[in-house]
Short mmCIF file of C-alpha atoms in Angstrom, two decimals:
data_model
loop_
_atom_site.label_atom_id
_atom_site.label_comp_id
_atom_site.label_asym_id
_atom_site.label_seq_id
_atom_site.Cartn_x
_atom_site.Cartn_y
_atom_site.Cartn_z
CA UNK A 1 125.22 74.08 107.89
CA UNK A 2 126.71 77.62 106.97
CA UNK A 3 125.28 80.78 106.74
CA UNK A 4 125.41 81.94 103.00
CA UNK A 5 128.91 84.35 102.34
CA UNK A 6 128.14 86.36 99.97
CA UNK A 7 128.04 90.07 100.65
CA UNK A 8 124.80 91.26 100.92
CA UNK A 9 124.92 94.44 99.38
CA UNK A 10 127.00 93.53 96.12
CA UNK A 11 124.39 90.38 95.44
CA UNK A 12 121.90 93.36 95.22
CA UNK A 13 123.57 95.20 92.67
CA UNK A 14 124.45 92.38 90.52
CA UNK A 15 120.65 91.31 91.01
CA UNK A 16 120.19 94.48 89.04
CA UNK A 17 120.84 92.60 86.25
CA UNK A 18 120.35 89.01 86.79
CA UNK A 19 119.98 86.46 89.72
CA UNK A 20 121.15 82.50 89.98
CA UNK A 21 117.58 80.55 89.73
CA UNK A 22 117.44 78.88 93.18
CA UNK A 23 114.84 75.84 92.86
CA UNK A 24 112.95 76.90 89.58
CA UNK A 25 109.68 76.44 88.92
CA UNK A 26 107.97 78.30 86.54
CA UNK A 27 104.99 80.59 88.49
CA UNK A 28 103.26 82.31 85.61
CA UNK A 29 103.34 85.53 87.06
CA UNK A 30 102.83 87.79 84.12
CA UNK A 31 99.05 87.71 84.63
CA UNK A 32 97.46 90.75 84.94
CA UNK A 33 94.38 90.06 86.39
CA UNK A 34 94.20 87.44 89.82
CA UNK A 35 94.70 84.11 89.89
CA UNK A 36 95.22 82.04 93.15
CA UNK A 37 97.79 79.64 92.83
CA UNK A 38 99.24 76.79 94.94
CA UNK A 39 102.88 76.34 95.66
CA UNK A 40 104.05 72.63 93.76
CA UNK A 41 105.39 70.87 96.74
CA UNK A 42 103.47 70.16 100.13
CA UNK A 43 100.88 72.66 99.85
CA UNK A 44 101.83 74.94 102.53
CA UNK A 45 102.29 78.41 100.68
CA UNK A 46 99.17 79.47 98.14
CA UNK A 47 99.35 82.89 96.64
CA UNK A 48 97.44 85.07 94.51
CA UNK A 49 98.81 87.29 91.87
CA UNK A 50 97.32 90.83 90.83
CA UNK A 51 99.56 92.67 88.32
CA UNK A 52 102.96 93.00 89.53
CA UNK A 53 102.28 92.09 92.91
CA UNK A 54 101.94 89.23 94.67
CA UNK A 55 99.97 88.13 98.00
CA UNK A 56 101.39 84.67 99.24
CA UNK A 57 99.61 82.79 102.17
CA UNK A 58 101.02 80.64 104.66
CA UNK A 59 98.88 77.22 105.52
CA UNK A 60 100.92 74.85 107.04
CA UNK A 61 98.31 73.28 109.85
CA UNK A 62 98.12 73.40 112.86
CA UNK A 63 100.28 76.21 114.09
CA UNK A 64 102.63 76.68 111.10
CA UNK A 65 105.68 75.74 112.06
CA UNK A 66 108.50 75.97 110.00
CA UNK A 67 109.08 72.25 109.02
CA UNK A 68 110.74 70.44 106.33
CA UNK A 69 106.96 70.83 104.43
CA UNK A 70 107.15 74.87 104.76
CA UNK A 71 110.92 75.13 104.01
CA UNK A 72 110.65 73.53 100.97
CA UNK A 73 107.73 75.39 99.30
CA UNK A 74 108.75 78.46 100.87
CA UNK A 75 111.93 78.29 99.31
CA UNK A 76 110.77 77.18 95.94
CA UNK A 77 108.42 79.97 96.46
CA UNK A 78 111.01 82.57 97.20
CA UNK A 79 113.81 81.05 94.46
CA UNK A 80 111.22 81.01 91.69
CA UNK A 81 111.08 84.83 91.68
CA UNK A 82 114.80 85.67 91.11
CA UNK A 83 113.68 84.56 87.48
CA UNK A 84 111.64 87.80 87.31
CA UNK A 85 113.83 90.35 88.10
CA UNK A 86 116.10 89.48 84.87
CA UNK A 87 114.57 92.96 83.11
CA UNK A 88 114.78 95.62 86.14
CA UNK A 89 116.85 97.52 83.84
CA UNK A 90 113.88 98.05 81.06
CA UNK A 91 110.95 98.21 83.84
CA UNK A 92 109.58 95.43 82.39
CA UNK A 93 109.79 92.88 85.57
CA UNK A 94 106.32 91.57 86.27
CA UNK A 95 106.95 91.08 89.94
CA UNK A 96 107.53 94.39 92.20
CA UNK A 97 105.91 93.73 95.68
CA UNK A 98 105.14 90.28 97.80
CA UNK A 99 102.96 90.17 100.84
CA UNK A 100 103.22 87.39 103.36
CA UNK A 101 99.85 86.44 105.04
CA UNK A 102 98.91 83.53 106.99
CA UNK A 103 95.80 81.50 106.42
CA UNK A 104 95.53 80.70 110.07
CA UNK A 105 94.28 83.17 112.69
CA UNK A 106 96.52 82.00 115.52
CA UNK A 107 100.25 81.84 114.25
CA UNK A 108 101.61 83.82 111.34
CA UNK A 109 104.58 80.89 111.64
CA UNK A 110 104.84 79.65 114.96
CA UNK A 111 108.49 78.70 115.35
CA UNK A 112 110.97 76.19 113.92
CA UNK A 113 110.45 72.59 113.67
CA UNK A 114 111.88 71.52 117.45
CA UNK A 115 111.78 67.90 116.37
CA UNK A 116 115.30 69.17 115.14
CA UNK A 117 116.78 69.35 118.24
CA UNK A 118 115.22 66.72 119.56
CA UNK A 119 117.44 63.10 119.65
CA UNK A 120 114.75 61.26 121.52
CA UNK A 121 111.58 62.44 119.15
CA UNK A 122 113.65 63.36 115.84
CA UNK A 123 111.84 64.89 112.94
CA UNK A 124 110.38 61.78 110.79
CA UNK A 125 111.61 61.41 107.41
CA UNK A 126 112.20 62.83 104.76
CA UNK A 127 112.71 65.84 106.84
CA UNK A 128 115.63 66.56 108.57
CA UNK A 129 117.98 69.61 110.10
CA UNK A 130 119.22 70.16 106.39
CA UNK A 131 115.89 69.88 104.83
CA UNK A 132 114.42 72.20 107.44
CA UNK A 133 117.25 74.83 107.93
CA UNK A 134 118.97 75.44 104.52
CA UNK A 135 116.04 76.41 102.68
CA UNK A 136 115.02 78.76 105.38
CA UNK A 137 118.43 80.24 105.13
CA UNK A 138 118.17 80.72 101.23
CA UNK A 139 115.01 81.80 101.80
CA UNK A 140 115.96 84.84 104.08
CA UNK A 141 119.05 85.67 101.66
CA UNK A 142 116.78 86.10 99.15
CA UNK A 143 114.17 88.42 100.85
CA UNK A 144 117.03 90.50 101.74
CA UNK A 145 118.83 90.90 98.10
CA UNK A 146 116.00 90.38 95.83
CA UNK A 147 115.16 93.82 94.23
CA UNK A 148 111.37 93.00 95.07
CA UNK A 149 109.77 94.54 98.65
CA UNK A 150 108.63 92.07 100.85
CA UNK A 151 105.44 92.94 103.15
CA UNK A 152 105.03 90.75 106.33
CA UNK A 153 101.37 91.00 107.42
CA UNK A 154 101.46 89.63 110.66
CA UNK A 155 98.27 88.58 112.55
CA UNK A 156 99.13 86.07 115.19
CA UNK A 157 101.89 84.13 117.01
CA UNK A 158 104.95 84.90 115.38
CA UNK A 159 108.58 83.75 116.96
CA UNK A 160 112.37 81.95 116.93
CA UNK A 161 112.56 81.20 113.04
CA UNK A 162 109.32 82.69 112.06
CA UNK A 163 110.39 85.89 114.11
CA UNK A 164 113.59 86.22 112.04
CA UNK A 165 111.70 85.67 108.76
CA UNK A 166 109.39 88.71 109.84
CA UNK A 167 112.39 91.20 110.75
CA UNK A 168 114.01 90.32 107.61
CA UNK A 169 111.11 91.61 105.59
CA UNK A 170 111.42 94.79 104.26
CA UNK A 171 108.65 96.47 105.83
CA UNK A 172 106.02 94.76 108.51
CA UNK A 173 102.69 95.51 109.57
CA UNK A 174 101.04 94.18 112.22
CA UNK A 175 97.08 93.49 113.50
CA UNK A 176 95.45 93.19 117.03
CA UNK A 177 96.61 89.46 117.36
CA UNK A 178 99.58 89.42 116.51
CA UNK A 179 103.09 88.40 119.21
CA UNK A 180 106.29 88.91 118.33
CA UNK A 181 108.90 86.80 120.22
CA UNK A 182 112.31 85.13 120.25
CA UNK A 183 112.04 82.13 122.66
CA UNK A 184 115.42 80.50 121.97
CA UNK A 185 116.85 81.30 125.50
CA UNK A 186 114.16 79.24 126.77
CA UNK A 187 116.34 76.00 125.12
CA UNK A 188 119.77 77.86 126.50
CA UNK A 189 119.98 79.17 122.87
CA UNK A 190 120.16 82.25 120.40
CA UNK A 191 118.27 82.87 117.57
CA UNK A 192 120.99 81.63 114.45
CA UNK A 193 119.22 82.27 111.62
CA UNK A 194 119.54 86.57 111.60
CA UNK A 195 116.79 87.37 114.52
CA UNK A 196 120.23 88.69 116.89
CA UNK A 197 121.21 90.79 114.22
CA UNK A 198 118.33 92.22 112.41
CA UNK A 199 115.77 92.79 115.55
CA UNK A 200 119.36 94.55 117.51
CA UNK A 201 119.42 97.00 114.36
CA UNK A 202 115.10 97.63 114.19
CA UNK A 203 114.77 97.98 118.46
CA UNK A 204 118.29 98.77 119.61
CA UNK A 205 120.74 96.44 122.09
CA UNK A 206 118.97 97.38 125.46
CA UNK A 207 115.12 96.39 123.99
CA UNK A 208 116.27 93.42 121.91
CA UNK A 209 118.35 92.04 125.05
CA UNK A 210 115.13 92.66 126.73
CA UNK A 211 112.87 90.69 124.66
CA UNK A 212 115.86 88.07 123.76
CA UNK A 213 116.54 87.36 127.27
CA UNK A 214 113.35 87.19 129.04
CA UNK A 215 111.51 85.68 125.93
CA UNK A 216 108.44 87.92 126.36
CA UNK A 217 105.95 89.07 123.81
CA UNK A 218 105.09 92.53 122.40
CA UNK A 219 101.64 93.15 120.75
CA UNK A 220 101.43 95.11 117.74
CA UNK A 221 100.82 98.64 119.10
CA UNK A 222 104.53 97.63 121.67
CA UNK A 223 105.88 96.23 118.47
CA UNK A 224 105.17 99.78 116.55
CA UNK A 225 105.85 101.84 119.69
CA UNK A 226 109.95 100.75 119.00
CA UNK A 227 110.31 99.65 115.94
CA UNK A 228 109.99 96.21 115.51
CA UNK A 229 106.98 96.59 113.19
CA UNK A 230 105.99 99.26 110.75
CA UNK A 231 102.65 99.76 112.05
CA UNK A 232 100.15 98.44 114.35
CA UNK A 233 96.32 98.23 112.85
CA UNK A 234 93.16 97.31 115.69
CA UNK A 235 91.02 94.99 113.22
CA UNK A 236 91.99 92.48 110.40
CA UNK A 237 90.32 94.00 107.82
CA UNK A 238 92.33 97.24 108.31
CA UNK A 239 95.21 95.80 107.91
CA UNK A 240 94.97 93.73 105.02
CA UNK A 241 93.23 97.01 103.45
CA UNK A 242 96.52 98.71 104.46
CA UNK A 243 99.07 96.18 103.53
CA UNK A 244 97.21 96.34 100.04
CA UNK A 245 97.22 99.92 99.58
CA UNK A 246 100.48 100.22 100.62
CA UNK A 247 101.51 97.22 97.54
CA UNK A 248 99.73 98.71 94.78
CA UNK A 249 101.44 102.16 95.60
CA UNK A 250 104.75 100.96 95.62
CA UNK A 251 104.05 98.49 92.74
CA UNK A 252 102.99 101.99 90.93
CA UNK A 253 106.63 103.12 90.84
CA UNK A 254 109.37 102.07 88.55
CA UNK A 255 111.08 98.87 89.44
CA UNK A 256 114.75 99.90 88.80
CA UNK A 257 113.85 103.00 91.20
CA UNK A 258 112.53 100.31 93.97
CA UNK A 259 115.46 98.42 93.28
CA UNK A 260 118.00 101.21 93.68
CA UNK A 261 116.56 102.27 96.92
CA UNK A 262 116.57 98.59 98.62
CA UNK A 263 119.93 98.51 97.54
CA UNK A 264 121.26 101.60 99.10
CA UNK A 265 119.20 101.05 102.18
CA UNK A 266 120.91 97.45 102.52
CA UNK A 267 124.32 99.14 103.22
CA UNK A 268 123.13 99.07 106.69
CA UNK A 269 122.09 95.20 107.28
CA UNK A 270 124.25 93.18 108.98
CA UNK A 271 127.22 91.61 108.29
CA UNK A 272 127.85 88.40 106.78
CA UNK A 273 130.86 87.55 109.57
CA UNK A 274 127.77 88.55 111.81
CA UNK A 275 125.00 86.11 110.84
CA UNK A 276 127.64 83.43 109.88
CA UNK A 277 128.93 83.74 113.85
CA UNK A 278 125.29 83.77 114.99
CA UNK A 279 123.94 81.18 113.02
CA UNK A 280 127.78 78.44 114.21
CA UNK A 281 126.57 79.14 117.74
CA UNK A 282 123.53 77.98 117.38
CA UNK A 283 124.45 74.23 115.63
CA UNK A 284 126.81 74.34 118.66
CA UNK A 285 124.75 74.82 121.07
CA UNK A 286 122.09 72.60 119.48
CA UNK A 287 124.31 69.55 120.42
CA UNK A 288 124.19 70.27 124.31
CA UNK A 289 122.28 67.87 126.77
CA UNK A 290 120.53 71.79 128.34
CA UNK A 291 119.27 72.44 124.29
CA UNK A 292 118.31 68.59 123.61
CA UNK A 293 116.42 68.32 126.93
CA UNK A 294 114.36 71.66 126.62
CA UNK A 295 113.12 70.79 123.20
CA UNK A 296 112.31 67.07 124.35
CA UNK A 297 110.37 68.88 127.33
CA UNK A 298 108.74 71.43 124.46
CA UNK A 299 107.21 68.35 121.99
CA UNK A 300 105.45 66.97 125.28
CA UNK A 301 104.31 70.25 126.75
CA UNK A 302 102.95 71.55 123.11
CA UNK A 303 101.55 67.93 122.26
CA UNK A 304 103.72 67.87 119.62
CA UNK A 305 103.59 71.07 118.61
CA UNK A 306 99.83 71.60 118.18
CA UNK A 307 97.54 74.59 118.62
CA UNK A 308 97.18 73.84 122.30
CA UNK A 309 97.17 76.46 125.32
CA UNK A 310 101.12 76.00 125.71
CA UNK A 311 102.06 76.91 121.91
CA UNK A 312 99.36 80.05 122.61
CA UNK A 313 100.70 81.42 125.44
CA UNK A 314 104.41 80.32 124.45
CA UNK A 315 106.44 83.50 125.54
CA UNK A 316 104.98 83.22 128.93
CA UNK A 317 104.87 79.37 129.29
CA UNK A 318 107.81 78.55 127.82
CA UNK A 319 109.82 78.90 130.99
CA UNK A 320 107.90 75.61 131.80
CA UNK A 321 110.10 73.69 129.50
CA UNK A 322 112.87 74.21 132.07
CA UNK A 323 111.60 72.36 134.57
#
């Protein structure tokens, strides 16, 4: 599996114009008023539309991991909006902002699906390492070059994959439960899918080899405190208030002017050569007996990944899975 190649910042400009439909399927988002919709697919992504923004949620029971389920309708999710941002030129696109919620208090998404890794407990069909990873990769290319701003509002357990979607959001605010982790070195591993790249620009190299290579969670008011979220908020309902007032007002604004901006800010994301190198270590290592063993360890510790104490306290008990 490769890392898309394209250059970042020239797919921005030339979404300007026009983007290649990735997964179609029609949304209806030129509704005005707010209508809750589900995602077609597995049922793992619902979202509500008000005006030109829209608030997706995340339900993928228990812990919302990043499976083959969540990849898909994430991605259809994700590809279905390049198909409003044809008109940025006129200011006529209907969608400006996103916001990415979760419906469950716990995990905002937990972590990729580590029956991937695993040869002895393999993910049951029809998922698999493609059906899990390429979307997610898609799916991150697109948050990055679409000319829409993309809101994480994170509330819970957040790391590996799901960390790597949050960093690659445009902006990120954060509430009193949520973690931020990368627990990869736990499974004598990196994080492959941009979370090397992107959290090294937001925190710096001494703080992200810090939280890389000891696996340890920051709360929200750490995570603000250096950069690795926008803002920290001490209830729910503040933040969601926040994360909404902070939509609308950007929504307010022309969309060629929000595109411009993203554009010119992404001169500073990382390379493609970057996340491409990142993301061929981390199929390599994948194949080791050290990477295969920790995640067999990791299905029987979690219970199979449920909402148990282990998956909770994950970025201090995931040094267990060495054992």
């Amino acid at each position: 599996m490769m890392f898309p190649t394209s250059t970042h910042s020239n797919l921005v400009i030339l979404g300007l114009a026009s983007f290649i439909l990735v997964n179609p399927i029609p949304l209806g988002l030129r509704s005005i008023s707010a209508s809750k919709r589900a995602s077609p697919g597995y049922g793992t992504l619902t979202y509500t539309t008000t005006g030109s923004v829209i608030r997706a949620m995340i339900d993928n029971p228990p812990i919302n991991v990043w499976d083959y389920k969540l990849a898909h309708d994430f991605s259809s999710f994700i590809g279905s909006l390049t198909a409003q941002t044809s008109k940025i030129s006129d200011n006529s696109t209907s969608v400006k902002v996103v916001t990415i919620s979760s419906a469950n208090p716990d995990f905002w998404i937990a972590h990729y699906d580590i029956h991937t890794l695993s040869v002895n407990d393999p993910v049951e069909p029809p998922g698999n390492a493609t059906a899990t990873g390429e979307p997610l990769l898609r799916s991150l290319e697109l948050l990055q070059t679409l000319p829409i701003i993309f809101i994480a509002e994170i509330n819970g357990r957040v790391t590996g994959a799901g960390n790597e979607l949050a960093v690659q959001c445009d902006i990120r605010y954060a509430g009193p439960r949520a973690r931020l982790s990368q627990f990869e070195i736990g499974f004598g591993s990196l994080p492959g899918a941009g979370g090397v790249q992107f959290l090294t620009k937001l925190i710096g190299r001494a703080r992200a080899l810090e939280y890389m290579l000891s696996a340890r969670a920051v709360n929200a008011a750490t995570a603000a405190a250096i950069g690795w979220v926008n803002q920290a908020f001490d209830s729910e309902a503040e933040l969601r208030r926040e994360v909404d007032v902070l939509a609308r007002r950007i929504a307010s604004f022309p969309a060629q002017g929000l595109a411009a901006v993203k554009a010119r800010v992404n001169v500073q994301i990382p390379s493609d050569e970057d996340l491409k190198g990142d993301n061929d270590l981390f199929f390599k290592l994948a194949e080791t007996e050290v990477t295969r063993a920790a995640a067999d360890r990791y299905l029987k510790l979690s219970d199979e990944q449920s909402n148990n104490e282990f998956e909770r306290g994950i970025s201090d008990d995931i040094v267990q899975i060495l054992s």
